[in-house]
mmCIF file of C-alpha atoms in Angstrom:
data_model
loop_
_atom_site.group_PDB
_atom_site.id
_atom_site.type_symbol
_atom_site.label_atom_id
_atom_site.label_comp_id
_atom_site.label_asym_id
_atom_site.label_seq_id
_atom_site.Cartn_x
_atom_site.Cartn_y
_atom_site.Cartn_z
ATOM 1 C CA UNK A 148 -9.984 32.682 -4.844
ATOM 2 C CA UNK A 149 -10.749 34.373 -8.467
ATOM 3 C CA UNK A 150 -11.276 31.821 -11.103
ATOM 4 C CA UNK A 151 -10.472 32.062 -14.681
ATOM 5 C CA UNK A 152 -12.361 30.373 -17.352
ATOM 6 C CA UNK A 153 -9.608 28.369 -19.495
ATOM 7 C CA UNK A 154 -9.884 26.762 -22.971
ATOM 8 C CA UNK A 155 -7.721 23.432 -22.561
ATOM 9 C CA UNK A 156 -6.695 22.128 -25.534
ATOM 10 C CA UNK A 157 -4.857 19.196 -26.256
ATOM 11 C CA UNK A 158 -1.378 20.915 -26.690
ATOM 12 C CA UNK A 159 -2.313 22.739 -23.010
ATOM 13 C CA UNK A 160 -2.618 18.990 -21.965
ATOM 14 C CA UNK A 161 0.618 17.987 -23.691
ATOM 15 C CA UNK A 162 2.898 20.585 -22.135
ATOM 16 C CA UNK A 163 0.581 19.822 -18.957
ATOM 17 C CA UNK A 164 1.573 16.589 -19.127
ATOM 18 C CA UNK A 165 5.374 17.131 -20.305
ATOM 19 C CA UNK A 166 5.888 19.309 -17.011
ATOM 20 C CA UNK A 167 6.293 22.390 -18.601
ATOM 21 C CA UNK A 168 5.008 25.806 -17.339
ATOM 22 C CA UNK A 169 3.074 27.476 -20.164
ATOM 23 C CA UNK A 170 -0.787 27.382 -20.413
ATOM 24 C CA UNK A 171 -2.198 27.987 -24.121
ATOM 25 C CA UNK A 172 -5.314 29.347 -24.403
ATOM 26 C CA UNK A 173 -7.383 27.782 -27.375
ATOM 27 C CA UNK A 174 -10.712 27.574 -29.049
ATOM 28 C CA UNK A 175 -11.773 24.014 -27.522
ATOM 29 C CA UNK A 176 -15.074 23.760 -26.663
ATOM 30 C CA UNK A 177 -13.799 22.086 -23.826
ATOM 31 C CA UNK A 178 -13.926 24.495 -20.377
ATOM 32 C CA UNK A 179 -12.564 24.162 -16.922
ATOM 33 C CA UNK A 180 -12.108 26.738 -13.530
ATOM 34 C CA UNK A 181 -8.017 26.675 -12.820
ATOM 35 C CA UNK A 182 -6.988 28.906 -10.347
ATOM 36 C CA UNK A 183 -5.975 32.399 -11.504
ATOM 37 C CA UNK A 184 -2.593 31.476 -9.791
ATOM 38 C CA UNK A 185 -0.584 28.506 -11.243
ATOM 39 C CA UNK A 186 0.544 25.823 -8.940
ATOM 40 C CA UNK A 187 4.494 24.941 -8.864
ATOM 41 C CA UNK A 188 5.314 22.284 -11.680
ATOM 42 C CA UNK A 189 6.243 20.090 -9.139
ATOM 43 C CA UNK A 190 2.909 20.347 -7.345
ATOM 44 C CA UNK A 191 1.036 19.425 -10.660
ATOM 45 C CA UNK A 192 0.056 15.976 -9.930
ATOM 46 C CA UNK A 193 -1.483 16.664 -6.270
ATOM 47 C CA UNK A 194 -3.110 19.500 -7.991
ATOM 48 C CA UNK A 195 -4.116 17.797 -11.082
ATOM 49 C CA UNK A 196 -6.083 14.926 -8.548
ATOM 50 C CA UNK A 197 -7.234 17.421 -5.983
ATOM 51 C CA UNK A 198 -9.664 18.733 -8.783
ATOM 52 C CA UNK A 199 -10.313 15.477 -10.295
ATOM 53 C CA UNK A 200 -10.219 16.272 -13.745
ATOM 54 C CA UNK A 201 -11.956 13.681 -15.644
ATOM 55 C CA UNK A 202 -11.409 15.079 -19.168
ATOM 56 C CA UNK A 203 -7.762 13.288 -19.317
ATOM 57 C CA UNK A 204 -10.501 10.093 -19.321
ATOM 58 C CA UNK A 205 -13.473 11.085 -20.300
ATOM 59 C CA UNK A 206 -14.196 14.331 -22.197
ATOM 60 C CA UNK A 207 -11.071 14.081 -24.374
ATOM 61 C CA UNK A 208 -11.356 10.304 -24.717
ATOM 62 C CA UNK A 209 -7.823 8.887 -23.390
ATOM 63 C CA UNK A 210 -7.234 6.921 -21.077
ATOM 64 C CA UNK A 211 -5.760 8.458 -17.756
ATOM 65 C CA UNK A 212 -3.725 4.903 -17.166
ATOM 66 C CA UNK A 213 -1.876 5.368 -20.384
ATOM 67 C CA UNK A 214 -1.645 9.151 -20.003
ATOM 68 C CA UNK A 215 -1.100 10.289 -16.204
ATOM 69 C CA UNK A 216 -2.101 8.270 -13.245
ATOM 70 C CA UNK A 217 -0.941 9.745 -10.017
ATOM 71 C CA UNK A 218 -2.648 7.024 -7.949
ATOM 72 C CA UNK A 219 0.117 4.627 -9.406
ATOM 73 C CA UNK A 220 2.861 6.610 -9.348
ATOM 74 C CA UNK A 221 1.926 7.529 -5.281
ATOM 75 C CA UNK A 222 1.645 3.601 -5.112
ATOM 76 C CA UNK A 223 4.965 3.117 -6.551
ATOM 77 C CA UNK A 224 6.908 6.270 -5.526
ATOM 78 C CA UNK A 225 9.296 6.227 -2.342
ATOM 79 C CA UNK A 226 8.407 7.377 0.985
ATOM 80 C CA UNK A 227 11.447 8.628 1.667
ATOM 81 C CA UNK A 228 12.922 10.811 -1.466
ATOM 82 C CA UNK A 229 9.530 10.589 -3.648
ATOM 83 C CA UNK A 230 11.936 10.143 -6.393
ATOM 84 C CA UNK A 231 12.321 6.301 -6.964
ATOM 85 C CA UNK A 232 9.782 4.358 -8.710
ATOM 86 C CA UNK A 233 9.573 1.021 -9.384
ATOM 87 C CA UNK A 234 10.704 -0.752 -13.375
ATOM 88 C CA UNK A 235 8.535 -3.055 -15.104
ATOM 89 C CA UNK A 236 11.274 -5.690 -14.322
ATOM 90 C CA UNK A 237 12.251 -5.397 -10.707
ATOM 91 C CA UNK A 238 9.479 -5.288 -7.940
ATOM 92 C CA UNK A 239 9.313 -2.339 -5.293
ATOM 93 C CA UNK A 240 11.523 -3.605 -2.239
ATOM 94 C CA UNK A 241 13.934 -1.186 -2.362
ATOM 95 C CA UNK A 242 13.864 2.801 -3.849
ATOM 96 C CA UNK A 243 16.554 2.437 -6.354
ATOM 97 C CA UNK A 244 17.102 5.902 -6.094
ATOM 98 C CA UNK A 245 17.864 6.441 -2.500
ATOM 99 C CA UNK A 246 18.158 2.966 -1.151
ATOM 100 C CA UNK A 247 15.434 3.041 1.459
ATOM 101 C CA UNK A 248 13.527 -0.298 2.042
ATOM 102 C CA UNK A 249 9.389 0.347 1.109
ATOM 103 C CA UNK A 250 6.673 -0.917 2.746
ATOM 104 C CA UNK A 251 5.151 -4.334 1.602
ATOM 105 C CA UNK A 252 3.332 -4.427 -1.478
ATOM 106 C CA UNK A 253 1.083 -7.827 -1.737
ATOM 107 C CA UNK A 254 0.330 -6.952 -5.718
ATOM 108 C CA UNK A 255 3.985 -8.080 -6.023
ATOM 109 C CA UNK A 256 3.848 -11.698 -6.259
ATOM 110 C CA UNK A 257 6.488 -13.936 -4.952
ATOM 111 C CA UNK A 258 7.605 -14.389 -8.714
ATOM 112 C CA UNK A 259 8.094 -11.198 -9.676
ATOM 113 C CA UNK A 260 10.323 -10.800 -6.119
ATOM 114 C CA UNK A 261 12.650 -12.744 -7.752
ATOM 115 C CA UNK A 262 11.945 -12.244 -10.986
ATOM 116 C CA UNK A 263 10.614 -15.332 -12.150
ATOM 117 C CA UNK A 264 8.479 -16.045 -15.253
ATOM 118 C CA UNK A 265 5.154 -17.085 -13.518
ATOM 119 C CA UNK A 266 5.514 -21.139 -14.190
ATOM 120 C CA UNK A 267 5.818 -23.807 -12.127
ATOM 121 C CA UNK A 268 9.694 -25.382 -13.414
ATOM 122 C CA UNK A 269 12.442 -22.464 -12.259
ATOM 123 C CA UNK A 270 15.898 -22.702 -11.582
ATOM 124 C CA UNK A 271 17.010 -23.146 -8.356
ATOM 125 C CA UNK A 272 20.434 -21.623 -8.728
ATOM 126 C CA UNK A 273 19.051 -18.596 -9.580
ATOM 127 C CA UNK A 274 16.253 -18.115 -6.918
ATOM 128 C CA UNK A 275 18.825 -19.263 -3.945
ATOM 129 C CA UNK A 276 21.070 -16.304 -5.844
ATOM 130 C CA UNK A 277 18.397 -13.635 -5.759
ATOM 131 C CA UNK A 278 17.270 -14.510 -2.341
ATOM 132 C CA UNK A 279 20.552 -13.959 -1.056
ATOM 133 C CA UNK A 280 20.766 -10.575 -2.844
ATOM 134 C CA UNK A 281 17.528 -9.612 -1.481
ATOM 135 C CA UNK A 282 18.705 -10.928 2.281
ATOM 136 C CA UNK A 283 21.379 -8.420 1.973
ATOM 137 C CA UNK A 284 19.634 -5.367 1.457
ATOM 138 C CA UNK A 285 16.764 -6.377 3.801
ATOM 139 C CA UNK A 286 18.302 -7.773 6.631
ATOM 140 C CA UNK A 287 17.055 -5.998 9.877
ATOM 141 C CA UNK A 288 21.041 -6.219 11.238
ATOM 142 C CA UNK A 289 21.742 -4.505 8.193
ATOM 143 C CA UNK A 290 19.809 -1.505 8.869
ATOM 144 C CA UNK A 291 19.780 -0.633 12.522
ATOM 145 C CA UNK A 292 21.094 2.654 11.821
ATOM 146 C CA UNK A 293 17.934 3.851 10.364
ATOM 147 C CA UNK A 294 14.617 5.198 11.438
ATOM 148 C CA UNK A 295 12.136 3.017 13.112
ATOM 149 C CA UNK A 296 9.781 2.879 9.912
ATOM 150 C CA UNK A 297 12.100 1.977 7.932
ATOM 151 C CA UNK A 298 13.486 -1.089 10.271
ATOM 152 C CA UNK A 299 10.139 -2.494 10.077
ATOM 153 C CA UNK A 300 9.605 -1.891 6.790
ATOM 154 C CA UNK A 301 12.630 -4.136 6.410
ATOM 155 C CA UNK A 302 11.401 -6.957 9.007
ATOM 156 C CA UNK A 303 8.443 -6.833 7.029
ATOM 157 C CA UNK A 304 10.081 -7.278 3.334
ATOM 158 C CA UNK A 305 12.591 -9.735 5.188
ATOM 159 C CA UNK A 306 9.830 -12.434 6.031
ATOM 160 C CA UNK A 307 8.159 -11.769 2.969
ATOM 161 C CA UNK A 308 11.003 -12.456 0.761
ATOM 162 C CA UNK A 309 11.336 -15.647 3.077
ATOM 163 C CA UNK A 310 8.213 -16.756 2.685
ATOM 164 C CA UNK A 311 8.167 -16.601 -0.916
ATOM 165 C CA UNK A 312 11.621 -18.299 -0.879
ATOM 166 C CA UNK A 313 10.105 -21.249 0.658
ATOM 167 C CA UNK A 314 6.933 -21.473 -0.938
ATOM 168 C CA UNK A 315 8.550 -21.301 -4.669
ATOM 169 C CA UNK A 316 11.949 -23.971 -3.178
ATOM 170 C CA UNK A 317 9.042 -26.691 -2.518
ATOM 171 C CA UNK A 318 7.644 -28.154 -5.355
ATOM 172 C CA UNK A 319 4.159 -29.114 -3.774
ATOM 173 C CA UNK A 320 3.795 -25.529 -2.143
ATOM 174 C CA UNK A 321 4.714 -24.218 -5.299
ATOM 175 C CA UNK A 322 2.073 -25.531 -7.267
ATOM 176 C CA UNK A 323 -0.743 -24.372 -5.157
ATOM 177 C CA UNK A 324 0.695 -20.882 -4.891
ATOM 178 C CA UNK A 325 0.503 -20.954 -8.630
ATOM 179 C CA UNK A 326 -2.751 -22.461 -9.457
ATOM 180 C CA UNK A 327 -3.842 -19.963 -6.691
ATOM 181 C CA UNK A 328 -2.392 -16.592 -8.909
ATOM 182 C CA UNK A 329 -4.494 -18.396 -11.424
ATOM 183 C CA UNK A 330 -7.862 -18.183 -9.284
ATOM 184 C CA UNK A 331 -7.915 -22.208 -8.766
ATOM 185 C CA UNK A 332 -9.005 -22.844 -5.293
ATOM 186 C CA UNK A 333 -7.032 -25.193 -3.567
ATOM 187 C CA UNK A 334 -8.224 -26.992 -0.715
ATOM 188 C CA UNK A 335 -5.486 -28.191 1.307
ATOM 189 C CA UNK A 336 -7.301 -30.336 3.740
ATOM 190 C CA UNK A 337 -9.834 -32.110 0.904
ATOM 191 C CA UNK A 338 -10.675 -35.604 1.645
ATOM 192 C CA UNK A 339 -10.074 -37.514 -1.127
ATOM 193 C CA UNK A 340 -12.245 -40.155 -2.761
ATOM 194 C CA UNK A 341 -10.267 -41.195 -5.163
ATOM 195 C CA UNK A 342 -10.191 -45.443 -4.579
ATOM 196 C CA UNK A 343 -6.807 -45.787 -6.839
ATOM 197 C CA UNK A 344 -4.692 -43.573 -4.836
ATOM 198 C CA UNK A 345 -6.278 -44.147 -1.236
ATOM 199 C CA UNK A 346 -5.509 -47.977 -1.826
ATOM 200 C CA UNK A 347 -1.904 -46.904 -2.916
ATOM 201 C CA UNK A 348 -1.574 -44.924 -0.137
ATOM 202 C CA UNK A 349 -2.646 -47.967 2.438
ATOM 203 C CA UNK A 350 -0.604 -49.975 0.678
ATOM 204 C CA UNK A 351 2.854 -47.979 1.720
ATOM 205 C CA UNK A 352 1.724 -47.181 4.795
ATOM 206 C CA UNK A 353 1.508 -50.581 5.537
ATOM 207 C CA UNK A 354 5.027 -51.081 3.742
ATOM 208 C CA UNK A 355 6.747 -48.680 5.734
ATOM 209 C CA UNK A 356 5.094 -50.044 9.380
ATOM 210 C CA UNK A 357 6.719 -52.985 8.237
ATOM 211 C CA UNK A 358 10.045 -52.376 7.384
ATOM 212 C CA UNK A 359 12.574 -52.974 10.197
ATOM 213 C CA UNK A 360 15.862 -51.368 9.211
ATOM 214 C CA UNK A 361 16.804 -47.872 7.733
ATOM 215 C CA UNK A 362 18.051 -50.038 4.523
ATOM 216 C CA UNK A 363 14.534 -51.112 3.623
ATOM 217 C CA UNK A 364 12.575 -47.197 4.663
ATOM 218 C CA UNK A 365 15.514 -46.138 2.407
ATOM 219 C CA UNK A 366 14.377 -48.191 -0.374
ATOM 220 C CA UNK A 367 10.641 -47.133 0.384
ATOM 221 C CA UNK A 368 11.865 -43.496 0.354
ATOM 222 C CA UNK A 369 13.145 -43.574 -2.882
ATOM 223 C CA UNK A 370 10.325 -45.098 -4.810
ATOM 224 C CA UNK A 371 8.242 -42.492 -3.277
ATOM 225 C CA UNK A 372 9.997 -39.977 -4.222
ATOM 226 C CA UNK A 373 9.893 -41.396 -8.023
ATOM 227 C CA UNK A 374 6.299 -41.040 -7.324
ATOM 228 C CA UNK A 375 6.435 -38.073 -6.247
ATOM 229 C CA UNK A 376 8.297 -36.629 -9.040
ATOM 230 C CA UNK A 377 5.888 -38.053 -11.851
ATOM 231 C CA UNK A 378 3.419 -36.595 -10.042
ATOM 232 C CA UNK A 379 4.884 -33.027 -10.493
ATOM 233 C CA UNK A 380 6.069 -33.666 -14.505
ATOM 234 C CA UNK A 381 2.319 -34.195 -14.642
ATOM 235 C CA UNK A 382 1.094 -30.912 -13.034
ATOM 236 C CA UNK A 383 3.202 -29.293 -15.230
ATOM 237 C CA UNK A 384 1.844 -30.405 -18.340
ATOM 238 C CA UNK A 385 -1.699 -30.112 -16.835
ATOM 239 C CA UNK A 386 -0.874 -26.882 -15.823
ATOM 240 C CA UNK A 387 0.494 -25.445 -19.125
ATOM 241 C CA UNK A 388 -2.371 -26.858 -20.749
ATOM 242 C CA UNK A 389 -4.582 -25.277 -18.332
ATOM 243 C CA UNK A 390 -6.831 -28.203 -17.203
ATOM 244 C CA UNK A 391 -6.840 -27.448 -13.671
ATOM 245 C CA UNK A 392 -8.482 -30.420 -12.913
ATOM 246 C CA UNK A 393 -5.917 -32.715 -13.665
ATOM 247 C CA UNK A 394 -3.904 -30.261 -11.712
ATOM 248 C CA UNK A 395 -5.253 -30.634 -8.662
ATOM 249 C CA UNK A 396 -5.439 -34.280 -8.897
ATOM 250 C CA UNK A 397 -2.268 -34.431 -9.415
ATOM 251 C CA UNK A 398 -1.464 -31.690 -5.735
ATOM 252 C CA UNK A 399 -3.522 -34.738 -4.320
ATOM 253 C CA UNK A 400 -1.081 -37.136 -5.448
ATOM 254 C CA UNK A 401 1.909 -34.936 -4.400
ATOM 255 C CA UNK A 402 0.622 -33.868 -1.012
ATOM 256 C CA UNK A 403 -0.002 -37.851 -0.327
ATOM 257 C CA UNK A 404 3.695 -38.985 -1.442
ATOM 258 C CA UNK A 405 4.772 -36.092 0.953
ATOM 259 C CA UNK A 406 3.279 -37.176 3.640
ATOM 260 C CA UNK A 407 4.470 -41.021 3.649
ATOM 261 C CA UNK A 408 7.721 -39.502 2.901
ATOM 262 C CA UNK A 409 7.799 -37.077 6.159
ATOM 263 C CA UNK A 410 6.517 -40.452 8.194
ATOM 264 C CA UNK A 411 9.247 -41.995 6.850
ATOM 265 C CA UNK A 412 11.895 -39.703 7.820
ATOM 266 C CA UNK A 413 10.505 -39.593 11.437
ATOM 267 C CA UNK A 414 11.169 -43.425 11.824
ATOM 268 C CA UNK A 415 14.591 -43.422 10.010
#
């Protein structure tokens, strides 16, 4: 194919940019080989990446993320009409412009699925509400007439979407999905060493074993789960204040309450 030698200037880049057709020809010291032939306006982007043009980063100093990134809009742009792309404020599920359910995206947290502020207290009127929403566009009953791809593309979101409905519902699996976004490892089978809370812990255990009516597991039950909830008003304020720390000890404390309270509902 001939080759041209073009002068791109920033208004060339501008109109480039804008979608428009024309080409200017300037006096930049800037040079590039386009084809002699222009590609369709439509075909820009493919063309733009095919030849890896590194001046929208490099040569003319921007930044191609704030400028033109066709790796992000591929990520975000429907399979199906190439048309819808995802908002700031709702996550990619569903092309809003055509309807069809997308593939998974694990950037998306389970926040931002229901779009949730990333912290630990959220309203649970509102998630159950948004779950329910999202139910009813993924459900796989709800889209047997489609293609094949796009029915499992819609399994796929619906156990997502569940999963993340379950994790953010409980409060202790909650808090180590969020100190987890944050980068905190959280071991989930630790043994702990702390003395204070393993003698607590023997302490109910040996409450509960002997207890000898529903009345007085009842009782038990309920001053665990005043424990329990102490324990989470103080991973929140650990957590906001960022000492992780104290956040984990108190997942310890919580994951400990839990379990006497699970034992207990086995012998009730």
């Amino acid at each position: 194919m001939l080759m041209k030698k073009l002068r791109i200037s920033t208004p060339f880049l501008q109109r480039l940019l804008l979608g428009r057709r024309e080409i200017v020809i300037s006096s930049s010291k800037t040079q590039f080989d386009f084809p002699s032939i222009s590609p369709k306006v439509e075909q820009f982007p493919q063309f733009i990446q095919s030849r890896k043009l590194n001046f929208l980063r490099n040569d003319l100093g921007f930044s191609g993320r704030t400028l033109f990134s066709t790796e992000a809009a591929q990520k975000n742009s429907c399979w199906n009409c190439c048309n819808g792309v995802s908002s700031n404020t709702m996550p990619f599920l569903v092309c809003t412009a055509c309807g069809c359910v997308q593939p998974v995206d694990q950037s998306v947290d389970f926040f931002q699925i229901f779009g949730l502020e990333k912290k630990y207290e959220i309203e649970g009127e509102n998630l159950e509400r948004k779950y329910k929403d999202w139910q009813r566009k993924l459900h796989p009953d709800l889209v047997h007439t489609k293609s094949q791809k796009e029915r499992e593309y819609a399994a796929e979101q619906s156990a997502r979407v569940i999963d993340a409905y379950r994790t953010l519902t409980d409060p202790l699996s909650r808090a180590i999905y969020i100190l987890k976004l944050e980068g905190v490892h959280v071991d989930e089978e630790e043994k702990i060493d702390d003395v204070e809370l393993l003698t607590e812990m023997l302490e109910i255990r040996e409450t509960v074993d002997e207890a000898d009516d529903s009345q007085a597991l009842k009782q038990i039950q309920g001053q665990i789960q005043g424990k329990f909830e102490q324990s989470s008003i103080s991973f929140t304020d650990a957590f906001q204040s960022r000492k992780y720390e104290e956040a984990l000890a108190a997942i310890r404390r919580m994951t400990y309450y839990k379990r006497a309270n699970e034992e207990i509902v086995r012998k009730l």
